[in-house]
Amino acid sequence: MSKEDLRRDAFEYHRSPKPGKISVHPSKPCLTQRDLALAYTPGVAEPCLAIAENPDLADEFTSRANLVGVITNGTAVLGLGNIGALAGKPVMEGKGVLFKRFADIDVFDIELNENDPMAFVDTVARMEPTFGGINLEDIKAPECFVIEEELKKRMNIPVLHDDQHGTAVIMAAAFLNALILQKKQIEDVTIVCLGAGAAGFACMKLIEQLGVKHDNILFLDRKGVISKDRDEEMPPHKAYFATSRPERTLAEAMKGADVFVGLSEGNCVTAEMLKSMAPRPIVFAMANPTPEIGYDLAMSTRNDLIMATGRSDHPNQVNNVLGFPFLFRGALDVRATSFNEEMKVAAVHALARLAREDVPQSVLKAYGATELRFGPTYILPKPFDPRLIEVVPLAVAKAATETGVARKPLIDAKAYAQELVGRIDSSRLFMRIISDKAKSRPTRLVLPEGEDETIIRAAIEMKEAGIAEPMLIGRKSVIEQICEYGKLETGNIEIVDPTVDNSRFASLSDAYYFDRKRHGVLRSDAATTLRNDMNLLGAMLVRQGFADTMLSGRTAHYPNVLRPLLKVLGHDNTGRHHQVFGMYIMVMEKGVYFLTDCTVNVEMNAGQLAQLAELAADTATSLGCPARVGMLSFSNFGSVDHPETRKVAEATRLLHERRPDLVVDGEMQADTAVNDVILKQYPFSKLKEPANVLVFPTMQAGNIAYKLLRELGGGTAIGPILLGLPQQAHVLQTGASVDDIVNMAAIAAARAADK
């Protein structure tokens, strides 16, 4: 993606559909006069008086115990430097998104126009009644050390400067695991740390606490090794690591070193420096976006090293999101009064242990991997590992309890672990997980509407994301003109120009003729037909194996795309027709639901409903959502005797016979299928948990339901997804956005990865 494209897309992301990335939503109803009286006056007086008598009740009657203040003065924002508090607000909002998504923690972001550290401290300390914890962010060194230390003294809630300690926790976990793999003892290794800022200092302090000898650390800033004989007054954090050793330059420091930790700037470590390190070195080049030494260069220079970076496109990403949400989750849940070193060390060991455990199938599916095993390219858990929310907060909470800083000590670790598992709904991560899975097997995806700018943009995005190898159908001159006008870089995206004669087009024409010759198609017409109908051409590319997947329909009505698609792909070589159905995935706050049939079959008999349920259930499972199928009607298990309800009951009976492995039941009403309380009234049902695959008796019911959920329920609709075809081919919604198209491409690729 070009810088201009990134700038435009970032502006649009932050601007629409409403400005910013976070908002406040009420957690209680306020629909009636009674609700209003309880929410505000006079009812609110009761918890106010109770808190005045017992301040601990604030945790019970307000959101304080789950509320973190993300606070900055904008003096060291990402790699942008001192851009000021207001300009740093998008980053603070982004931090709030991560807190909520990964650990279900609410955030108020606060940007202070204050560069004086003690004035900053005074302001933040006065806000203690508001928050359960304080996350300091993007404050430059050395002021950040003073601010954090003073706030920890003055506040009775946990305070953490994430740029220091979040980075340090993740780096230290990776460090412990790398030592194991490289067969080195922590007390013996020598370490070079390039980057004498807040993160570098915190990393070195933490690994020193873990067992690294103080004298074995060489701390470097832009001037070189920080030595005791420097003719300057050094801030305390530099003076702490000042050395009497003779090394002065980075090259000298690297000779014979076991470990390099970089938190500085890109491309400052050379291959010669890397060669001079000790056998089996450990290299953490964490400058972003360009590491201190490029990953490919490092790996080609030394075949005995373990390397980590800050980038997601290389193994072993040191990503703060592995740390801060879970550190705060554990601290908040036991009402910790501070973050102590024991809590951070507990998080380090929890992360390190998790990476050494067998990786569950769900994580492999999420990342499209056949194997993830503790080793040189896997020394840290993946950010979307669902075990993180259970393992790290539990370790932090235990440490807080054991060290006496927990106001609500942990009593039942097992119960707390179960509570943690339920805090984050996997639906929020659904598309990211699907995209990661799709990257394991990028599909050759043909886009017949290649002369549409939105389609071109989607093709560029899916190519860059690594989820597909797109093929644009369209006149090359037109596509190039659109790209030139829109300043788009299609790079090495293939363009299939229907006006150009070549051997592939000739073979497609022949294949189309032989397939359709008994349907009125003459050989002389075949080529003309394919040139004039891009959807037929796209479908033929899939049928003949030149592409794996087809997406079309953004600029056309659904039936006009579905018909040519089914004409080519809807039958096998014997002429037998495939039964095709249409499904939508609804990503809701409470979970992911698969709704079908919503788009293809107006009426279905019992056998077709049973077939539809099987296909939908298998698709849900392939996408990482174990299927629980509800066969819907307006009756609950025979409560209404009607031909329509009997049809659904018969479909359920067929499923119980031929697919005893499926969790499926019906006929049942929609609220019964998704409401745990109502479902419990039918203890004989095979559904013990609410259904996530909802099979509607008619297309009319399914189509109405998904559109209502999308518009009134706040759900995100992904689809329509065609079921029943041997190939992955799908019809886009008219007017689909870039995100819609990329999501559909990811779904198609993820499904293909299971075949």
PDB file of N, CA and C in Angstrom, residues 15 304 408 581 738:
ATOM      1  N   ARG A  15     -12.608   8.613  10.502  1.00  0.00           N
ATOM      2  CA  ARG A  15     -13.653   9.623  10.319  1.00  0.00           C
ATOM      3  C   ARG A  15     -15.052   9.017  10.247  1.00  0.00           C
ATOM      4  N   ASP A 304      22.354 -19.933  13.178  1.00  0.00           N
ATOM      5  CA  ASP A 304      22.275 -20.463  14.541  1.00  0.00           C
ATOM      6  C   ASP A 304      21.617 -19.476  15.501  1.00  0.00           C
ATOM      7  N   LYS A 408      -9.017  -7.395  47.068  1.00  0.00           N
ATOM      8  CA  LYS A 408      -9.991  -8.478  46.929  1.00  0.00           C
ATOM      9  C   LYS A 408      -9.205  -9.729  46.550  1.00  0.00           C
ATOM     10  N   PHE A 581     -27.369 -23.330  -1.788  1.00  0.00           N
ATOM     11  CA  PHE A 581     -28.084 -22.541  -0.787  1.00  0.00           C
ATOM     12  C   PHE A 581     -27.290 -21.268  -0.503  1.00  0.00           C
ATOM     13  N   VAL A 738     -15.028  -2.136   0.234  1.00  0.00           N
ATOM     14  CA  VAL A 738     -13.744  -2.833   0.190  1.00  0.00           C
ATOM     15  C   VAL A 738     -13.670  -3.857   1.317  1.00  0.00           C
TER      16      VAL A 738
END
